[in-house]
PDB file of C-alpha atoms and ligand atoms in Angstrom:
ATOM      1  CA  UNK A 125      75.794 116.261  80.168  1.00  0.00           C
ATOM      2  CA  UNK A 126      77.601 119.322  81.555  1.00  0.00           C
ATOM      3  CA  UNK A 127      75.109 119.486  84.269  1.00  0.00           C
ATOM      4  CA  UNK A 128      76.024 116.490  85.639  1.00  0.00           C
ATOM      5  CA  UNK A 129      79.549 118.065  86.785  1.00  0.00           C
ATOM      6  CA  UNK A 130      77.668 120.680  88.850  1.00  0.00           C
ATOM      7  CA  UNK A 131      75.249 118.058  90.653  1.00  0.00           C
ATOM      8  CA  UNK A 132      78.186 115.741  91.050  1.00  0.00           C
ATOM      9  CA  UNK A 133      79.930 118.833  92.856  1.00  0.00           C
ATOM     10  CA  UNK A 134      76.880 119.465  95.188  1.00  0.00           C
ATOM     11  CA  UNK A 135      76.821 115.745  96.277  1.00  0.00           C
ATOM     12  CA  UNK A 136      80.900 115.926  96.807  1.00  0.00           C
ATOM     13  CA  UNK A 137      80.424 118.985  98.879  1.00  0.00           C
ATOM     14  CA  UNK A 138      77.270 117.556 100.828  1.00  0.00           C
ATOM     15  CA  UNK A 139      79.548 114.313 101.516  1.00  0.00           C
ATOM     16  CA  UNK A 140      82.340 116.630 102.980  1.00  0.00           C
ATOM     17  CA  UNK A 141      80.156 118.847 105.333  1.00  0.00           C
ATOM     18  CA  UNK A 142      78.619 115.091 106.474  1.00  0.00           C
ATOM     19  CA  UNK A 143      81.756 113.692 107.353  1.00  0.00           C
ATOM     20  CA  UNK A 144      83.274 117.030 108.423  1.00  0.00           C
ATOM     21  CA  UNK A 145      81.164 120.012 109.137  1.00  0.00           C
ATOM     22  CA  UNK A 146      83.795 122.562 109.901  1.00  0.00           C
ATOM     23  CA  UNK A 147      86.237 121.718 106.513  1.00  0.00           C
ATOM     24  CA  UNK A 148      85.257 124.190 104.202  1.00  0.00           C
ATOM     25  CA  UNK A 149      85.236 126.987 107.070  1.00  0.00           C
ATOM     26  CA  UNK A 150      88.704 125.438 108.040  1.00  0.00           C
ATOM     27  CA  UNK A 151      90.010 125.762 104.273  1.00  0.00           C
ATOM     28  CA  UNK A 152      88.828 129.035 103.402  1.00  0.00           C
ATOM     29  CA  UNK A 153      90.814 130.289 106.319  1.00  0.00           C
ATOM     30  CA  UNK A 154      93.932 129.486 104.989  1.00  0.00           C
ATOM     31  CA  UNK A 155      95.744 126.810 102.897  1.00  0.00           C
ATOM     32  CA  UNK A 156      98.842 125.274 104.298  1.00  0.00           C
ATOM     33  CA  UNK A 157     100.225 122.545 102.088  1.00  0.00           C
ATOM     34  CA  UNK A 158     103.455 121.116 102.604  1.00  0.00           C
ATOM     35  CA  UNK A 159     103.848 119.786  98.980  1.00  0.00           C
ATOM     36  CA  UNK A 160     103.991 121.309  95.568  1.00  0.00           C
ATOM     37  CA  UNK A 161     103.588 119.181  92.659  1.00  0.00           C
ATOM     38  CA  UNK A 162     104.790 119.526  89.147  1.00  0.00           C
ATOM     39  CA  UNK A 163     102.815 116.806  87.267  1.00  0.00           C
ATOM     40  CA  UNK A 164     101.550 116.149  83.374  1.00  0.00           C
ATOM     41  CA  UNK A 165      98.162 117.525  82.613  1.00  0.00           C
ATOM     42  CA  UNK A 166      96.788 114.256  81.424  1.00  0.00           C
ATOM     43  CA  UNK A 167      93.827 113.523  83.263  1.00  0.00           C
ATOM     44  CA  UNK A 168      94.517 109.481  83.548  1.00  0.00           C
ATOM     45  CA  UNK A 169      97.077 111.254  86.397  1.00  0.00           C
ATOM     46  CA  UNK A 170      94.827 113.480  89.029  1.00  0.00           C
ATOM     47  CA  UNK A 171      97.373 114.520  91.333  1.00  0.00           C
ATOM     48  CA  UNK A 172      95.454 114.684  94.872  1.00  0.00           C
ATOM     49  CA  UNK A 173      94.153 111.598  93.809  1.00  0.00           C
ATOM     50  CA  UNK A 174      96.687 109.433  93.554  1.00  0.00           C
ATOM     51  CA  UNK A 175      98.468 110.443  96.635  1.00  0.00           C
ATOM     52  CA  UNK A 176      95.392 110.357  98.948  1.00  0.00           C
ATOM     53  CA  UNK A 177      95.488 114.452  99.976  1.00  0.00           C
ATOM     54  CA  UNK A 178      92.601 116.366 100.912  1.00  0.00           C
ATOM     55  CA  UNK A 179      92.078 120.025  99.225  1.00  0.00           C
ATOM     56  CA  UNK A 180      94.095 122.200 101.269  1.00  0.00           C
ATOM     57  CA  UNK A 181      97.538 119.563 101.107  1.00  0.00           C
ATOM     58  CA  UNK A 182      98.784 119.798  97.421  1.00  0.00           C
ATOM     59  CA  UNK A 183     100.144 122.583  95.539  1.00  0.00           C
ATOM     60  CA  UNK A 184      99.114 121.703  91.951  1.00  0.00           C
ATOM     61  CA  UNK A 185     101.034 122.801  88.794  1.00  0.00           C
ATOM     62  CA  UNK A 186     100.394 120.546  85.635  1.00  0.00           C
ATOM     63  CA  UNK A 187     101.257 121.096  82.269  1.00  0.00           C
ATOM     64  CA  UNK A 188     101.573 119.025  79.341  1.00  0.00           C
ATOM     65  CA  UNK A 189     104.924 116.506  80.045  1.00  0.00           C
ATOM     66  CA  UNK A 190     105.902 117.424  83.720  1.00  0.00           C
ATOM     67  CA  UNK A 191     107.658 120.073  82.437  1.00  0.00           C
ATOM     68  CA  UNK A 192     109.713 122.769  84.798  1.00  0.00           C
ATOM     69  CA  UNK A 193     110.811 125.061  81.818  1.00  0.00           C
ATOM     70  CA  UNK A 194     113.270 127.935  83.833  1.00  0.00           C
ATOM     71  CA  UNK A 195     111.915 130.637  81.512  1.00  0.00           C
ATOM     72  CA  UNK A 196     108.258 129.456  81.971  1.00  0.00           C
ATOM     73  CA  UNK A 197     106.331 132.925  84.015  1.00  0.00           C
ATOM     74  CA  UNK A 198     103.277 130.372  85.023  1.00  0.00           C
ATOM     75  CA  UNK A 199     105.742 127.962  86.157  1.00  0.00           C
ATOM     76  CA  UNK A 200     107.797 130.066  88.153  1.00  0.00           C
ATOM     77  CA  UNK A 201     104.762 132.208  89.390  1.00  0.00           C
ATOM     78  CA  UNK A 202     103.915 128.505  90.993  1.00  0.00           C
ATOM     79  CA  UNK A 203     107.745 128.033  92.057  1.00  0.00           C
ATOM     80  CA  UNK A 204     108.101 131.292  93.577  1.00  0.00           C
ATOM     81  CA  UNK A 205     104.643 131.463  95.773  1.00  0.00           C
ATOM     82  CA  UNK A 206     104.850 127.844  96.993  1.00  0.00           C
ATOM     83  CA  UNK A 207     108.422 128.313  98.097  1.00  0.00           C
ATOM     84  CA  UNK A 208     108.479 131.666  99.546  1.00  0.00           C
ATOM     85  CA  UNK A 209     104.746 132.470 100.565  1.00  0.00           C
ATOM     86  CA  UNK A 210     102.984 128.259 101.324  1.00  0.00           C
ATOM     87  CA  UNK A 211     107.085 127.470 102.355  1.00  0.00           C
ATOM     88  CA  UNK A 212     106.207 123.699 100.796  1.00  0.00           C
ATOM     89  CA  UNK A 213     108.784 121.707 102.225  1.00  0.00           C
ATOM     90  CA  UNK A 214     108.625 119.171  99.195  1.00  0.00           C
ATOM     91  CA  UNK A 215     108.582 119.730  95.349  1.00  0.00           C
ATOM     92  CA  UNK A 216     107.490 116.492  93.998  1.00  0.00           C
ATOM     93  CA  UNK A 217     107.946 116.329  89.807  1.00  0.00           C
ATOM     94  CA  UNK A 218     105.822 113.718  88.888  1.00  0.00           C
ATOM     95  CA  UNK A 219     105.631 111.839  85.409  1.00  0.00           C
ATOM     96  CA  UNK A 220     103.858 108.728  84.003  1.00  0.00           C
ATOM     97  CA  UNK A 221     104.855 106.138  81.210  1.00  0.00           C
ATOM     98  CA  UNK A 222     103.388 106.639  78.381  1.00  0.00           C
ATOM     99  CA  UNK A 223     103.431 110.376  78.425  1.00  0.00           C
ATOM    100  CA  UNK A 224     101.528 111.677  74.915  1.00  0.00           C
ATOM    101  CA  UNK A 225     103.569 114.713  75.202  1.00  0.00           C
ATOM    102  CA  UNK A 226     106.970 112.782  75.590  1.00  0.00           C
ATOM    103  CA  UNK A 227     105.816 110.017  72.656  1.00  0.00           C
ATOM    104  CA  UNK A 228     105.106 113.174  70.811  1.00  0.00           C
ATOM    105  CA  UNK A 229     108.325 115.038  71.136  1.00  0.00           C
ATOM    106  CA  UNK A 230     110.242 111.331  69.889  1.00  0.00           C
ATOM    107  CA  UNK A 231     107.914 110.743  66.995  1.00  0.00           C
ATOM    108  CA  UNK A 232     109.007 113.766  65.048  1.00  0.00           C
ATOM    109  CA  UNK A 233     105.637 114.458  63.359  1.00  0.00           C
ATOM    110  CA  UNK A 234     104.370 117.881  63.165  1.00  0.00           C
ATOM    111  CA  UNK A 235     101.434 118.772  65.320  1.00  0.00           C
ATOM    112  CA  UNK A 236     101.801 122.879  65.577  1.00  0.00           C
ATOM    113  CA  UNK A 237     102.458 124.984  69.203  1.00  0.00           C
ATOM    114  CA  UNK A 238     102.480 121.725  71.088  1.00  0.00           C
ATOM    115  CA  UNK A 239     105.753 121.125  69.644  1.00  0.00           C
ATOM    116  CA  UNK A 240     107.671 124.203  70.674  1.00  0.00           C
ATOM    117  CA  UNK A 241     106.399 123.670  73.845  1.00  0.00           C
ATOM    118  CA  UNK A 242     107.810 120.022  74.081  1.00  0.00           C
ATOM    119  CA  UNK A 243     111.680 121.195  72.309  1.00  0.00           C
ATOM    120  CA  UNK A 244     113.205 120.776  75.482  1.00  0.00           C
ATOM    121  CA  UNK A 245     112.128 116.916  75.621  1.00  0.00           C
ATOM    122  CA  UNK A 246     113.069 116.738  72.321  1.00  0.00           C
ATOM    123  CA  UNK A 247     116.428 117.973  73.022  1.00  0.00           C
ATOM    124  CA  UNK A 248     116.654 115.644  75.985  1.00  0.00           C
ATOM    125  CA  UNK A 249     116.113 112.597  73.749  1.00  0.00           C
ATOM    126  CA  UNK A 250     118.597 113.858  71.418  1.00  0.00           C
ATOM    127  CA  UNK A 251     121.105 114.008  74.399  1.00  0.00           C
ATOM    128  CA  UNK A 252     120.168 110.123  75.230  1.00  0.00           C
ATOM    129  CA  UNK A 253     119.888 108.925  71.613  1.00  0.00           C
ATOM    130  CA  UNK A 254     122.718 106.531  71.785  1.00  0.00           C
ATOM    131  CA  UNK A 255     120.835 104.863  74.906  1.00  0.00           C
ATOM    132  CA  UNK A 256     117.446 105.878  73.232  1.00  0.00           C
ATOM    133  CA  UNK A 257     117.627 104.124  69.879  1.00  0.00           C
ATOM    134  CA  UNK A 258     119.287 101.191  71.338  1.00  0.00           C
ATOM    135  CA  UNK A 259     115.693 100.298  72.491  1.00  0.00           C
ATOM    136  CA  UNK A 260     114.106  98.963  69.846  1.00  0.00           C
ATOM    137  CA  UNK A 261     110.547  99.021  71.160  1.00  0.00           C
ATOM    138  CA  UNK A 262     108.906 102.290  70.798  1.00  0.00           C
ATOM    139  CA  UNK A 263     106.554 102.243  73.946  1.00  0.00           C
ATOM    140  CA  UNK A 264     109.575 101.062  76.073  1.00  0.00           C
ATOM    141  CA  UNK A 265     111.880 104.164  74.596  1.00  0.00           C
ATOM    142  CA  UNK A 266     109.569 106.439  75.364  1.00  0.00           C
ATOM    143  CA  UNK A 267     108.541 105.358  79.082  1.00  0.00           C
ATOM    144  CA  UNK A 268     112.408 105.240  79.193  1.00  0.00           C
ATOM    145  CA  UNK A 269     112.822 108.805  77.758  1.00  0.00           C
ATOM    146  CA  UNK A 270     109.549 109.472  80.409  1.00  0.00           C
ATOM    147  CA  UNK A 271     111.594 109.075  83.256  1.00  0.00           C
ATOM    148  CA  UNK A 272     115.015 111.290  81.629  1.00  0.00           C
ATOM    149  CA  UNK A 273     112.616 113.917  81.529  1.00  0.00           C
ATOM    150  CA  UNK A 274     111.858 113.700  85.610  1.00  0.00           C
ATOM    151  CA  UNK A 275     115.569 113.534  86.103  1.00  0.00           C
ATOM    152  CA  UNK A 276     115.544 116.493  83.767  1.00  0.00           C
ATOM    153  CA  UNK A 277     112.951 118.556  85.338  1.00  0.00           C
ATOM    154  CA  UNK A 278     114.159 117.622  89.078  1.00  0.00           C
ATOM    155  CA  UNK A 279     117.735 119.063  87.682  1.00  0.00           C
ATOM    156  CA  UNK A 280     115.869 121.989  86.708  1.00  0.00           C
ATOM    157  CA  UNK A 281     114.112 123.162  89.742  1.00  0.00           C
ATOM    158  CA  UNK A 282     116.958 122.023  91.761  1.00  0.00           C
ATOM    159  CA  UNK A 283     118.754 124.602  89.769  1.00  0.00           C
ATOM    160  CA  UNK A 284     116.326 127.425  89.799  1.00  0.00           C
ATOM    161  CA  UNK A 285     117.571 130.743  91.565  1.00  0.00           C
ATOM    162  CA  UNK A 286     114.213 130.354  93.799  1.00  0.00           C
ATOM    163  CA  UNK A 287     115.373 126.715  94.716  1.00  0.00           C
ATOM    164  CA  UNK A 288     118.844 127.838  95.590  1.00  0.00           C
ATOM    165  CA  UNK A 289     117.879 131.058  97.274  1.00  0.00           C
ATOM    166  CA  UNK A 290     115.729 129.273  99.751  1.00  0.00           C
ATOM    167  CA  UNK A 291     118.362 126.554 100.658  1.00  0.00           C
ATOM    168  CA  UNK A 292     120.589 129.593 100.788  1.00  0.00           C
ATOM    169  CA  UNK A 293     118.519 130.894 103.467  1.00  0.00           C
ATOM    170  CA  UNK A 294     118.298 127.795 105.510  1.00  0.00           C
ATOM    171  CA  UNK A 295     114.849 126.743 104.346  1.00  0.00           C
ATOM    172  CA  UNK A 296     114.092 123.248 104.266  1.00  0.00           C
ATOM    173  CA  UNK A 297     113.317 121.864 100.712  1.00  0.00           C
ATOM    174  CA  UNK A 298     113.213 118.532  98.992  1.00  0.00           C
ATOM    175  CA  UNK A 299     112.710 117.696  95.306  1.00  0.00           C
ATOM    176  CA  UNK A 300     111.757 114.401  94.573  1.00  0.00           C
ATOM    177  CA  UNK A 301     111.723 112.483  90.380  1.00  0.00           C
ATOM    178  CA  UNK A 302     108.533 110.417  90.528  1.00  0.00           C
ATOM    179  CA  UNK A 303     106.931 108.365  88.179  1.00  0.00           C
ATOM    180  CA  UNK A 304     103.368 107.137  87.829  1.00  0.00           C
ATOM    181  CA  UNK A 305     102.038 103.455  85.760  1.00  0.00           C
ATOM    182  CA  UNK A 306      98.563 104.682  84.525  1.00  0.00           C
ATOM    183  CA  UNK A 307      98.539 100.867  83.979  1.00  0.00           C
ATOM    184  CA  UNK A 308      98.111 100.310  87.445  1.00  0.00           C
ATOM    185  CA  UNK A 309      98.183 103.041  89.710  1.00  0.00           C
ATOM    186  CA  UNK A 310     101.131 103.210  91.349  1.00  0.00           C
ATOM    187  CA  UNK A 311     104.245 105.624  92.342  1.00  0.00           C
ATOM    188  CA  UNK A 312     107.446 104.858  91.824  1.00  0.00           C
ATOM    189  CA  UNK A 313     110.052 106.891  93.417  1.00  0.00           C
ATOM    190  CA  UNK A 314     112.819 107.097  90.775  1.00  0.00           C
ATOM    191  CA  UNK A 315     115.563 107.882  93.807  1.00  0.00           C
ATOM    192  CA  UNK A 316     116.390 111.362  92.439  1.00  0.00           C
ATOM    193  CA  UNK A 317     115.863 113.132  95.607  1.00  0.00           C
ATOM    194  CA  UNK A 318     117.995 116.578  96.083  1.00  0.00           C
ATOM    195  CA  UNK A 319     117.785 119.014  99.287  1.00  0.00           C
ATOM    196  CA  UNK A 320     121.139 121.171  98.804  1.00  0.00           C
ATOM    197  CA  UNK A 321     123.077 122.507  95.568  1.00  0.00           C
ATOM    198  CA  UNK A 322     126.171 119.531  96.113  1.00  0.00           C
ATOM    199  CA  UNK A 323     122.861 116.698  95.271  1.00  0.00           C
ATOM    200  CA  UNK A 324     122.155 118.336  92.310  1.00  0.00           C
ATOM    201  CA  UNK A 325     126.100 118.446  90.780  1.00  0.00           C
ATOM    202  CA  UNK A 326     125.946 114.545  91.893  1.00  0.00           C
ATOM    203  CA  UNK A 327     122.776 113.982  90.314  1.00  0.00           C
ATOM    204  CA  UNK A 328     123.975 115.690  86.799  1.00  0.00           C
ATOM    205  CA  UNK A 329     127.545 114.134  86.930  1.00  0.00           C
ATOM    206  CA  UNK A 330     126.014 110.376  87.745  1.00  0.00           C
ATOM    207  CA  UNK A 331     125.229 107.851  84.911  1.00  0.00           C
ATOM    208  CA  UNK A 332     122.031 106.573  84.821  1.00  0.00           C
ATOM    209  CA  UNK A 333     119.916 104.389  82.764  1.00  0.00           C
ATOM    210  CA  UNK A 334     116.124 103.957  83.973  1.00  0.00           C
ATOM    211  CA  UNK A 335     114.782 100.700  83.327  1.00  0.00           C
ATOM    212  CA  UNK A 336     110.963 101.340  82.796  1.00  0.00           C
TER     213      UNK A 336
HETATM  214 CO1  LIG B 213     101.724 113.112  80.016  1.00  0.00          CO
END
């Protein structure tokens, strides 16, 4: 039913010119989002979605686990262009409990690419196994190890030479550690917010146990 997708896309499009006859002609001419967001690719989490923005408002990068790998050229093709060319104001890193890609780099079984991809998680729960394995249900330790990995990734890009650059220069930039309940829909802002290089020393030197 492949089909379907390209009749559903002529109805979505008809919709948009009826409630707003000038918005394609308005989007084509430029896109000006404020936001860049560094989500999971699973598709229980569609970014524009779930925080109510239009095409035009949300700079999408998804890959499998939130990831924000530093030696990643996709990644920091994204990083680079939303920073220095859109000037996003906000880099949200978004992940979800439950995350197949972080329950797959805890379960140690062998699955092939996907798990040279996920090593760094892997590493990160090896870093937290004291607090890890101390939890002895499964699904809790790995929403637990789900929200590490945002304060992992937000670490990350708050330590990325394009993320320092631009504060260098005076531009104004926030990254935010997010996490979404595919159980019911909603947010939760894990308070891991940095906008200069002295937040992101604090927010590697502080102790901190999530509580999914
Ligand atoms: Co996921």
């Amino acid at each position: 039913m492949i089909d379907q997708l390209l009749s559903n896309n002529m109805a979505w499009a008809s919709a948009r010119i009826r409630a707003d006859p000038q918005f394609f002609r308005r989007l084509s001419a430029q896109q000006a989002p404020e936001y860049l967001w560094i989500g999971c690719s699973d598709s229980r989490v569609p970014a524009n979605e779930i925080v109510g923005l239009d095409p035009g408002e949300l700079f999408v990068h998804r890959n499998i686990a939130n990831l924000a790998p530093p030696r990643d050229m996709n990644f920091l093709a994204v990083l680079q262009f939303s920073i220095e060319v859109l000037k996003v104001r906000h880099i949200i890193v978004c992940g979800h409990y439950g995350c197949g890609g972080v329950r797959a780099a805890l379960d140690k079984e062998r699955r092939g690419l996907i798990d040279h991809w996920l090593q760094p998680v892997a590493d990160l729960a090896h870093r937290h196994q004291t607090h890890l394995m101390a939890i002895s249900d499964f699904e809790t330790r790995v929403n637990v190890a789900c929200e590490h990995n945002v304060r992992a990734q937000v670490e990350y890009v708050g330590r990325n030479p394009f993320v320092t650059d631009a504060w260098r220069r005076g531009q104004t930039l926030c990254i935010h550690g997010w996490i979404y309940s595919i159980r019911d829909g909603l947010l939760r802002n894990l308070e891991l917010s940095v906008d200069r290089p002295s937040q992101v020393d604090e927010l590697a030197a502080r102790q901190w146990f999530p509580d999914a």
